[in-house]
PDB file of C-alpha atoms in Angstrom:
ATOM      1  CA  MET A   1     -20.035 -11.149   0.780  1.00 45.00           C
ATOM      2  CA  THR A   2     -18.964 -10.332  -2.667  1.00 52.00           C
ATOM      3  CA  ASN A   3     -15.521  -9.184  -2.871  1.00 61.00           C
ATOM      4  CA  ARG A   4     -15.337  -5.677  -4.033  1.00 79.00           C
ATOM      5  CA  LEU A   5     -11.399  -5.575  -4.193  1.00 85.00           C
ATOM      6  CA  LYS A   6     -11.426  -6.216  -8.195  1.00 86.00           C
ATOM      7  CA  ARG A   7      -7.863  -5.968  -9.618  1.00 90.00           C
ATOM      8  CA  THR A   8      -7.882  -2.287 -10.973  1.00 93.00           C
ATOM      9  CA  GLU A   9      -5.776   0.100 -12.392  1.00 96.00           C
ATOM     10  CA  LEU A  10      -5.585   3.732 -11.503  1.00 97.00           C
ATOM     11  CA  HIS A  11      -4.273   6.499 -13.375  1.00 97.00           C
ATOM     12  CA  GLY A  12      -3.511  10.189 -12.484  1.00 96.00           C
ATOM     13  CA  GLY A  13      -1.016  12.930 -11.625  1.00 94.00           C
ATOM     14  CA  GLY A  14       1.438  11.085 -14.033  1.00 97.00           C
ATOM     15  CA  LEU A  15       1.113   7.666 -12.151  1.00 98.00           C
ATOM     16  CA  ARG A  16      -0.044   4.510 -13.075  1.00 98.00           C
ATOM     17  CA  LEU A  17      -1.054   2.164 -10.053  1.00 98.00           C
ATOM     18  CA  ARG A  18      -1.343  -1.485 -11.095  1.00 97.00           C
ATOM     19  CA  PRO A  19      -1.268  -4.845  -9.160  1.00 97.00           C
ATOM     20  CA  TRP A  20       1.947  -6.104  -8.443  1.00 96.00           C
ATOM     21  CA  ASP A  21       2.859  -8.883 -10.548  1.00 94.00           C
ATOM     22  CA  VAL A  22       5.260 -11.784  -9.948  1.00 94.00           C
ATOM     23  CA  GLY A  23       5.429 -12.366 -13.577  1.00 91.00           C
ATOM     24  CA  ILE A  24       6.528  -9.039 -14.669  1.00 92.00           C
ATOM     25  CA  ASP A  25      10.365  -8.346 -15.161  1.00 88.00           C
ATOM     26  CA  GLY A  26      11.919  -5.852 -12.467  1.00 95.00           C
ATOM     27  CA  ASP A  27       8.652  -6.124 -10.287  1.00 97.00           C
ATOM     28  CA  PRO A  28      10.285  -9.014  -7.324  1.00 97.00           C
ATOM     29  CA  ALA A  29      13.436  -6.892  -7.473  1.00 97.00           C
ATOM     30  CA  ALA A  30      12.095  -3.370  -6.924  1.00 97.00           C
ATOM     31  CA  TYR A  31      10.024  -4.880  -4.154  1.00 96.00           C
ATOM     32  CA  LEU A  32      13.122  -6.600  -2.585  1.00 96.00           C
ATOM     33  CA  ARG A  33      14.775  -2.748  -2.691  1.00 95.00           C
ATOM     34  CA  GLY A  34      11.791  -1.327  -1.472  1.00 95.00           C
ATOM     35  CA  VAL A  35      11.500  -3.453   2.064  1.00 93.00           C
ATOM     36  CA  SER A  36      15.470  -3.588   2.199  1.00 91.00           C
ATOM     37  CA  ASP A  37      16.007  -0.081   2.284  1.00 92.00           C
ATOM     38  CA  PRO A  38      17.173   1.363   5.689  1.00 89.00           C
ATOM     39  CA  GLU A  39      14.606   4.273   5.905  1.00 87.00           C
ATOM     40  CA  PHE A  40      11.800   2.055   5.078  1.00 88.00           C
ATOM     41  CA  GLN A  41      13.025  -0.601   7.942  1.00 85.00           C
ATOM     42  CA  ARG A  42      13.556   2.528  10.326  1.00 84.00           C
ATOM     43  CA  TRP A  43      10.175   3.090  10.835  1.00 85.00           C
ATOM     44  CA  ASN A  44       8.607  -0.704  10.008  1.00 81.00           C
ATOM     45  CA  ASN A  45       9.062  -3.895  11.959  1.00 74.00           C
ATOM     46  CA  PRO A  46       8.337  -6.845   9.096  1.00 70.00           C
ATOM     47  CA  LEU A  47       6.081  -9.677   9.978  1.00 66.00           C
ATOM     48  CA  HIS A  48       7.987 -11.418   7.431  1.00 72.00           C
ATOM     49  CA  HIS A  49      11.092 -10.891   6.280  1.00 81.00           C
ATOM     50  CA  VAL A  50      11.888 -10.352   2.236  1.00 91.00           C
ATOM     51  CA  ASP A  51      15.737 -10.700   2.012  1.00 90.00           C
ATOM     52  CA  ASP A  52      16.050 -12.283  -1.386  1.00 93.00           C
ATOM     53  CA  LEU A  53      14.392 -12.778  -4.638  1.00 95.00           C
ATOM     54  CA  GLU A  54      12.710 -15.919  -3.971  1.00 95.00           C
ATOM     55  CA  SER A  55      11.060 -14.342  -0.772  1.00 94.00           C
ATOM     56  CA  ALA A  56       9.976 -11.402  -2.710  1.00 95.00           C
ATOM     57  CA  ARG A  57       8.320 -13.425  -5.255  1.00 95.00           C
ATOM     58  CA  ARG A  58       6.254 -15.454  -2.199  1.00 94.00           C
ATOM     59  CA  ALA A  59       5.531 -11.990  -1.093  1.00 94.00           C
ATOM     60  CA  LEU A  60       4.209 -10.990  -4.455  1.00 95.00           C
ATOM     61  CA  ARG A  61       2.224 -14.134  -4.779  1.00 95.00           C
ATOM     62  CA  ASP A  62       0.730 -13.666  -1.163  1.00 94.00           C
ATOM     63  CA  ARG A  63      -0.272 -10.116  -2.190  1.00 93.00           C
ATOM     64  CA  ALA A  64      -2.089 -11.218  -5.376  1.00 94.00           C
ATOM     65  CA  ALA A  65      -4.000 -14.071  -3.277  1.00 93.00           C
ATOM     66  CA  LEU A  66      -5.031 -11.433  -0.537  1.00 93.00           C
ATOM     67  CA  TRP A  67      -6.490  -9.373  -3.291  1.00 91.00           C
ATOM     68  CA  ASP A  68      -8.383 -12.127  -4.744  1.00 91.00           C
ATOM     69  CA  ALA A  69      -9.493 -12.867  -1.179  1.00 91.00           C
ATOM     70  CA  GLY A  70     -10.663  -9.373  -0.897  1.00 91.00           C
ATOM     71  CA  THR A  71      -8.639  -8.726   2.238  1.00 92.00           C
ATOM     72  CA  ALA A  72      -6.047  -6.236   0.695  1.00 95.00           C
ATOM     73  CA  ALA A  73      -5.354  -4.380  -2.728  1.00 96.00           C
ATOM     74  CA  ALA A  74      -1.483  -3.870  -3.318  1.00 96.00           C
ATOM     75  CA  PHE A  75      -0.603  -1.411  -5.998  1.00 98.00           C
ATOM     76  CA  CYS A  76       2.724  -0.884  -7.900  1.00 98.00           C
ATOM     77  CA  VAL A  77       3.168   2.627  -8.048  1.00 98.00           C
ATOM     78  CA  THR A  78       4.767   3.198 -11.595  1.00 98.00           C
ATOM     79  CA  ASP A  79       5.549   6.343 -13.477  1.00 97.00           C
ATOM     80  CA  ALA A  80       2.763   6.806 -16.032  1.00 97.00           C
ATOM     81  CA  ALA A  81       5.356   7.742 -19.148  1.00 97.00           C
ATOM     82  CA  ASP A  82       8.043   4.837 -18.975  1.00 96.00           C
ATOM     83  CA  GLY A  83       6.706   2.213 -16.491  1.00 96.00           C
ATOM     84  CA  THR A  84       9.191   2.839 -13.909  1.00 97.00           C
ATOM     85  CA  VAL A  85       8.428   1.364 -10.390  1.00 98.00           C
ATOM     86  CA  LEU A  86       8.299   3.983  -7.866  1.00 98.00           C
ATOM     87  CA  GLY A  87       6.764   2.409  -4.764  1.00 97.00           C
ATOM     88  CA  ASN A  88       3.737   0.588  -3.038  1.00 97.00           C
ATOM     89  CA  LEU A  89       0.318   1.657  -2.026  1.00 97.00           C
ATOM     90  CA  SER A  90      -2.120  -0.734   0.082  1.00 96.00           C
ATOM     91  CA  LEU A  91      -5.588  -0.487   0.736  1.00 97.00           C
ATOM     92  CA  ASN A  92      -5.588  -2.856   3.668  1.00 95.00           C
ATOM     93  CA  SER A  93      -8.479  -4.790   6.065  1.00 92.00           C
ATOM     94  CA  PRO A  94     -11.726  -3.593   4.633  1.00 95.00           C
ATOM     95  CA  TYR A  95     -14.470  -4.009   7.199  1.00 94.00           C
ATOM     96  CA  TRP A  96     -17.556  -3.468   4.928  1.00 93.00           C
ATOM     97  CA  PRO A  97     -20.118  -3.748   7.652  1.00 94.00           C
ATOM     98  CA  ASN A  98     -18.392  -0.369   9.065  1.00 95.00           C
ATOM     99  CA  ARG A  99     -17.238   0.850   5.521  1.00 96.00           C
ATOM    100  CA  SER A 100     -13.426   1.192   6.880  1.00 96.00           C
ATOM    101  CA  ALA A 101     -10.182  -0.080   5.743  1.00 97.00           C
ATOM    102  CA  THR A 102      -6.275   1.279   6.412  1.00 97.00           C
ATOM    103  CA  VAL A 103      -4.233   2.416   3.700  1.00 97.00           C
ATOM    104  CA  GLY A 104      -0.356   2.036   3.600  1.00 94.00           C
ATOM    105  CA  TYR A 105       2.650   3.022   1.122  1.00 93.00           C
ATOM    106  CA  TRP A 106       6.486   3.124   0.800  1.00 94.00           C
ATOM    107  CA  VAL A 107       8.091   4.663  -2.068  1.00 96.00           C
ATOM    108  CA  LEU A 108      11.734   3.939  -3.373  1.00 96.00           C
ATOM    109  CA  PRO A 109      14.766   6.120  -2.625  1.00 94.00           C
ATOM    110  CA  GLU A 110      15.448   7.335  -6.136  1.00 94.00           C
ATOM    111  CA  ALA A 111      11.741   8.320  -6.009  1.00 95.00           C
ATOM    112  CA  ARG A 112      11.682  10.488  -3.164  1.00 93.00           C
ATOM    113  CA  GLY A 113      10.770  14.359  -2.969  1.00 91.00           C
ATOM    114  CA  ARG A 114       8.614  14.183  -6.090  1.00 93.00           C
ATOM    115  CA  GLY A 115       5.228  13.829  -4.393  1.00 94.00           C
ATOM    116  CA  VAL A 116       4.696  10.382  -5.217  1.00 96.00           C
ATOM    117  CA  ALA A 117       3.178   9.212  -2.066  1.00 95.00           C
ATOM    118  CA  ALA A 118       0.557  11.821  -1.989  1.00 95.00           C
ATOM    119  CA  ARG A 119      -0.445  11.434  -5.568  1.00 96.00           C
ATOM    120  CA  GLY A 120      -0.606   7.780  -5.286  1.00 97.00           C
ATOM    121  CA  LEU A 121      -2.426   8.063  -1.783  1.00 97.00           C
ATOM    122  CA  ALA A 122      -5.069  10.113  -3.549  1.00 96.00           C
ATOM    123  CA  LEU A 123      -5.802   8.181  -6.303  1.00 97.00           C
ATOM    124  CA  VAL A 124      -6.038   4.869  -3.823  1.00 97.00           C
ATOM    125  CA  ALA A 125      -8.562   7.056  -1.571  1.00 96.00           C
ATOM    126  CA  ASP A 126     -10.693   7.976  -4.315  1.00 96.00           C
ATOM    127  CA  TRP A 127     -11.026   4.698  -5.621  1.00 96.00           C
ATOM    128  CA  ALA A 128     -11.708   3.421  -2.333  1.00 96.00           C
ATOM    129  CA  PHE A 129     -14.791   5.801  -1.654  1.00 95.00           C
ATOM    130  CA  GLY A 130     -16.102   5.012  -5.030  1.00 94.00           C
ATOM    131  CA  LEU A 131     -16.245   1.572  -4.011  1.00 94.00           C
ATOM    132  CA  GLY A 132     -18.457   2.525  -1.039  1.00 94.00           C
ATOM    133  CA  LEU A 133     -16.160   2.871   1.850  1.00 96.00           C
ATOM    134  CA  HIS A 134     -16.614   6.031   4.216  1.00 96.00           C
ATOM    135  CA  ARG A 135     -13.611   6.211   6.174  1.00 98.00           C
ATOM    136  CA  LEU A 136      -9.818   5.396   5.569  1.00 98.00           C
ATOM    137  CA  ALA A 137      -7.262   5.620   8.182  1.00 97.00           C
ATOM    138  CA  LEU A 138      -3.536   5.344   8.407  1.00 96.00           C
ATOM    139  CA  ASP A 139      -0.854   5.771  11.357  1.00 95.00           C
ATOM    140  CA  HIS A 140       2.676   6.372  11.368  1.00 94.00           C
ATOM    141  CA  SER A 141       5.385   6.687  13.994  1.00 92.00           C
ATOM    142  CA  VAL A 142       5.580   9.829  15.694  1.00 92.00           C
ATOM    143  CA  GLY A 143       8.912  10.725  14.074  1.00 90.00           C
ATOM    144  CA  ASN A 144       8.199   9.940  10.744  1.00 91.00           C
ATOM    145  CA  THR A 145       7.535  13.651  10.045  1.00 90.00           C
ATOM    146  CA  ALA A 146       7.684  12.915   6.236  1.00 89.00           C
ATOM    147  CA  SER A 147       4.897  10.543   6.371  1.00 91.00           C
ATOM    148  CA  CYS A 148       2.707  12.879   8.568  1.00 92.00           C
ATOM    149  CA  ARG A 149       3.297  15.860   5.789  1.00 92.00           C
ATOM    150  CA  VAL A 150       2.000  13.581   3.048  1.00 93.00           C
ATOM    151  CA  ALA A 151      -1.036  12.512   5.087  1.00 94.00           C
ATOM    152  CA  GLU A 152      -1.870  16.091   5.785  1.00 94.00           C
ATOM    153  CA  ARG A 153      -1.320  17.154   2.087  1.00 92.00           C
ATOM    154  CA  CYS A 154      -3.949  14.427   1.186  1.00 92.00           C
ATOM    155  CA  GLY A 155      -6.832  15.490   3.543  1.00 94.00           C
ATOM    156  CA  PHE A 156      -5.862  12.874   6.316  1.00 96.00           C
ATOM    157  CA  PRO A 157      -5.950  15.241   9.665  1.00 95.00           C
ATOM    158  CA  TYR A 158      -4.184  14.122  12.457  1.00 95.00           C
ATOM    159  CA  GLU A 159      -6.925  12.551  14.916  1.00 96.00           C
ATOM    160  CA  GLY A 160      -4.509  11.994  18.060  1.00 96.00           C
ATOM    161  CA  THR A 161      -1.624   9.653  19.196  1.00 96.00           C
ATOM    162  CA  LEU A 162      -1.551   5.966  19.876  1.00 96.00           C
ATOM    163  CA  ARG A 163       0.420   4.936  22.587  1.00 97.00           C
ATOM    164  CA  GLU A 164       3.140   2.678  21.890  1.00 95.00           C
ATOM    165  CA  ALA A 165       1.261   1.263  19.171  1.00 92.00           C
ATOM    166  CA  HIS A 166       4.385   0.597  17.001  1.00 88.00           C
ATOM    167  CA  ARG A 167       6.530  -2.317  18.156  1.00 86.00           C
ATOM    168  CA  ASN A 168      10.318  -1.969  17.069  1.00 81.00           C
ATOM    169  CA  ALA A 169      12.728  -4.592  15.856  1.00 76.00           C
ATOM    170  CA  ASP A 170      14.699  -4.414  19.187  1.00 80.00           C
ATOM    171  CA  GLY A 171      11.392  -5.104  21.078  1.00 84.00           C
ATOM    172  CA  THR A 172      10.511  -1.800  22.372  1.00 89.00           C
ATOM    173  CA  PHE A 173       7.449   0.303  21.233  1.00 92.00           C
ATOM    174  CA  GLN A 174       6.915   3.816  20.141  1.00 91.00           C
ATOM    175  CA  ASP A 175       3.909   6.079  19.646  1.00 95.00           C
ATOM    176  CA  ALA A 176       1.941   6.464  16.519  1.00 95.00           C
ATOM    177  CA  HIS A 177       0.036   9.306  14.991  1.00 96.00           C
ATOM    178  CA  LEU A 178      -3.204   8.364  13.707  1.00 97.00           C
ATOM    179  CA  HIS A 179      -4.832  10.403  10.576  1.00 97.00           C
ATOM    180  CA  ALA A 180      -8.268   9.620   8.753  1.00 97.00           C
ATOM    181  CA  ARG A 181     -10.046  10.560   5.813  1.00 97.00           C
ATOM    182  CA  LEU A 182     -13.789  10.272   5.168  1.00 97.00           C
ATOM    183  CA  ALA A 183     -15.787  10.191   1.908  1.00 96.00           C
ATOM    184  CA  SER A 184     -17.831  13.131   2.942  1.00 94.00           C
ATOM    185  CA  ASP A 185     -14.552  15.342   3.068  1.00 92.00           C
ATOM    186  CA  GLY A 186     -14.715  15.437  -0.721  1.00 80.00           C
ATOM    187  CA  SER A 187     -12.123  14.226  -3.427  1.00 76.00           C
ATOM    188  CA  ALA A 188      -8.937  13.308  -1.937  1.00 70.00           C
ATOM    189  CA  SER A 189      -7.299  14.218  -5.383  1.00 67.00           C
ATOM    190  CA  SER A 190      -8.233  17.682  -4.932  1.00 58.00           C
ATOM    191  CA  SER A 191      -6.336  17.735  -1.603  1.00 58.00           C
ATOM    192  CA  ALA A 192      -3.333  16.413  -3.210  1.00 61.00           C
ATOM    193  CA  GLY A 193      -2.820  19.290  -5.604  1.00 53.00           C
ATOM    194  CA  PRO A 194      -2.909  19.726  -9.512  1.00 47.00           C
ATOM    195  CA  GLY A 195      -2.499  16.706 -11.495  1.00 50.00           C
ATOM    196  CA  ALA A 196      -3.918  14.356  -9.432  1.00 50.00           C
ATOM    197  CA  ALA A 197      -7.108  13.666 -11.178  1.00 48.00           C
ATOM    198  CA  THR A 198      -7.923  10.064 -11.379  1.00 47.00           C
ATOM    199  CA  HIS A 199      -9.496   7.397 -13.702  1.00 50.00           C
ATOM    200  CA  ARG A 200      -9.729   3.435 -13.320  1.00 48.00           C
ATOM    201  CA  ARG A 201      -9.348   0.407 -15.449  1.00 49.00           C
ATOM    202  CA  GLU A 202     -10.453  -2.921 -14.163  1.00 49.00           C
ATOM    203  CA  LEU A 203      -8.271  -5.786 -15.622  1.00 46.00           C
ATOM    204  CA  THR A 204      -9.641  -7.714 -18.685  1.00 50.00           C
ATOM    205  CA  ALA A 205     -10.555 -11.281 -18.224  1.00 44.00           C
ATOM    206  CA  GLU A 206      -7.502 -12.441 -20.323  1.00 50.00           C
ATOM    207  CA  GLU A 207      -5.126 -10.509 -18.030  1.00 46.00           C
ATOM    208  CA  LEU A 208      -6.656 -11.950 -15.014  1.00 41.00           C
ATOM    209  CA  VAL A 209      -6.450 -15.443 -16.286  1.00 42.00           C
ATOM    210  CA  ALA A 210      -2.799 -14.741 -17.215  1.00 49.00           C
ATOM    211  CA  ARG A 211      -2.057 -13.749 -13.519  1.00 42.00           C
ATOM    212  CA  ALA A 212      -4.092 -16.268 -11.997  1.00 41.00           C
ATOM    213  CA  ARG A 213      -1.761 -19.042 -14.079  1.00 45.00           C
ATOM    214  CA  ARG A 214       1.035 -17.363 -12.047  1.00 44.00           C
ATOM    215  CA  LEU A 215      -0.586 -17.845  -8.522  1.00 39.00           C
ATOM    216  CA  PRO A 216       0.265 -20.679  -5.920  1.00 40.00           C
ATOM    217  CA  PRO A 217      -2.503 -22.909  -5.082  1.00 37.00           C
ATOM    218  CA  ALA A 218      -4.745 -22.133  -2.188  1.00 33.00           C
ATOM    219  CA  ASP A 219      -3.368 -25.013  -0.349  1.00 34.00           C
ATOM    220  CA  SER A 220       0.278 -24.496  -0.945  1.00 33.00           C
ATOM    221  CA  GLY A 221       1.091 -22.724   2.034  1.00 33.00           C
ATOM    222  CA  GLU A 222       2.435 -19.689   0.569  1.00 31.00           C
ATOM    223  CA  MET A 223      -0.737 -17.605   1.269  1.00 29.00           C
ATOM    224  CA  ARG A 224      -0.389 -15.911   4.558  1.00 29.00           C
ATOM    225  CA  GLY A 225      -2.862 -14.265   6.372  1.00 29.00           C
ATOM    226  CA  GLU A 226      -1.455 -10.534   6.908  1.00 29.00           C
ATOM    227  CA  ALA A 227      -3.002  -8.024   4.865  1.00 31.00           C
ATOM    228  CA  ASP A 228       0.156  -5.966   4.501  1.00 31.00           C
ATOM    229  CA  ALA A 229       2.778  -8.437   5.668  1.00 28.00           C
ATOM    230  CA  PHE A 230       5.761  -6.047   5.751  1.00 29.00           C
ATOM    231  CA  PHE A 231       4.186  -3.535   7.828  1.00 32.00           C
ATOM    232  CA  GLY A 232       4.360  -4.053  11.607  1.00 28.00           C
ATOM    233  CA  THR A 233       1.089  -3.241  11.904  1.00 33.00           C
ATOM    234  CA  GLU A 234      -1.859  -3.644   9.273  1.00 33.00           C
ATOM    235  CA  GLY A 235      -2.356  -0.653   7.484  1.00 37.00           C
ATOM    236  CA  ARG A 236       0.519   1.327   8.830  1.00 44.00           C
ATOM    237  CA  LEU A 237       1.508   4.367   6.485  1.00 38.00           C
ATOM    238  CA  GLY A 238       4.950   3.274   6.080  1.00 39.00           C
ATOM    239  CA  HIS A 239       7.699   5.907   5.375  1.00 38.00           C
ATOM    240  CA  ASP A 240       7.905   7.750   2.026  1.00 38.00           C
ATOM    241  CA  GLY A 241      10.894  10.314   2.618  1.00 37.00           C
ATOM    242  CA  ASP A 242       9.160  12.885   0.598  1.00 35.00           C
ATOM    243  CA  ARG A 243      10.760  16.271   1.652  1.00 27.00           C
TER     244      ARG A 243
END
């Protein structure tokens, strides 16, 4: 099936969402800070540890390769005015026969409390529905009330509790709340509030070539199969911390 996840930039609500790029100065360091943050680790059990700049670069190459394979789309969330990296938003595990996928996010500590997660989630949801997806699901640990508020604000209503769906780093399990939004629910941007209107731009051929030169060979062993390597469960919402 044709890969529908073309590398794309999304704009709206004072945000610019672009693909993570190992060749952009600052991206690996920002990614490392995000997944090393204690609050992120509190709610997530990473499948693969990222603990230095080199492992962060490998993770970003993996994510780029997964985007090209059509199995995930990871956006670096930035401030539209000055380009400051604010966090991550991902579309994971699209299953086109059922027109469904999952979404996940995290926000850097200094960017929390500004509605970044809600505005970014709205942009990604509207983009995904525009591709032909019908249902987007997310889940979060029951204690992660900040993520729950973001989901509800973006029109992802609570659908139920998944018993012991998340495995903690110490081997114990905890329940998770399931949320979802349908294409028929209307624009996610309108749910997220004013300023969240979106437009998108597919990357030019020159940009794609430049980024492809920075990817590892397909047989290099650096590409892993997880759609969202740092989430304990593919598509886990992750912790935003917006208050």
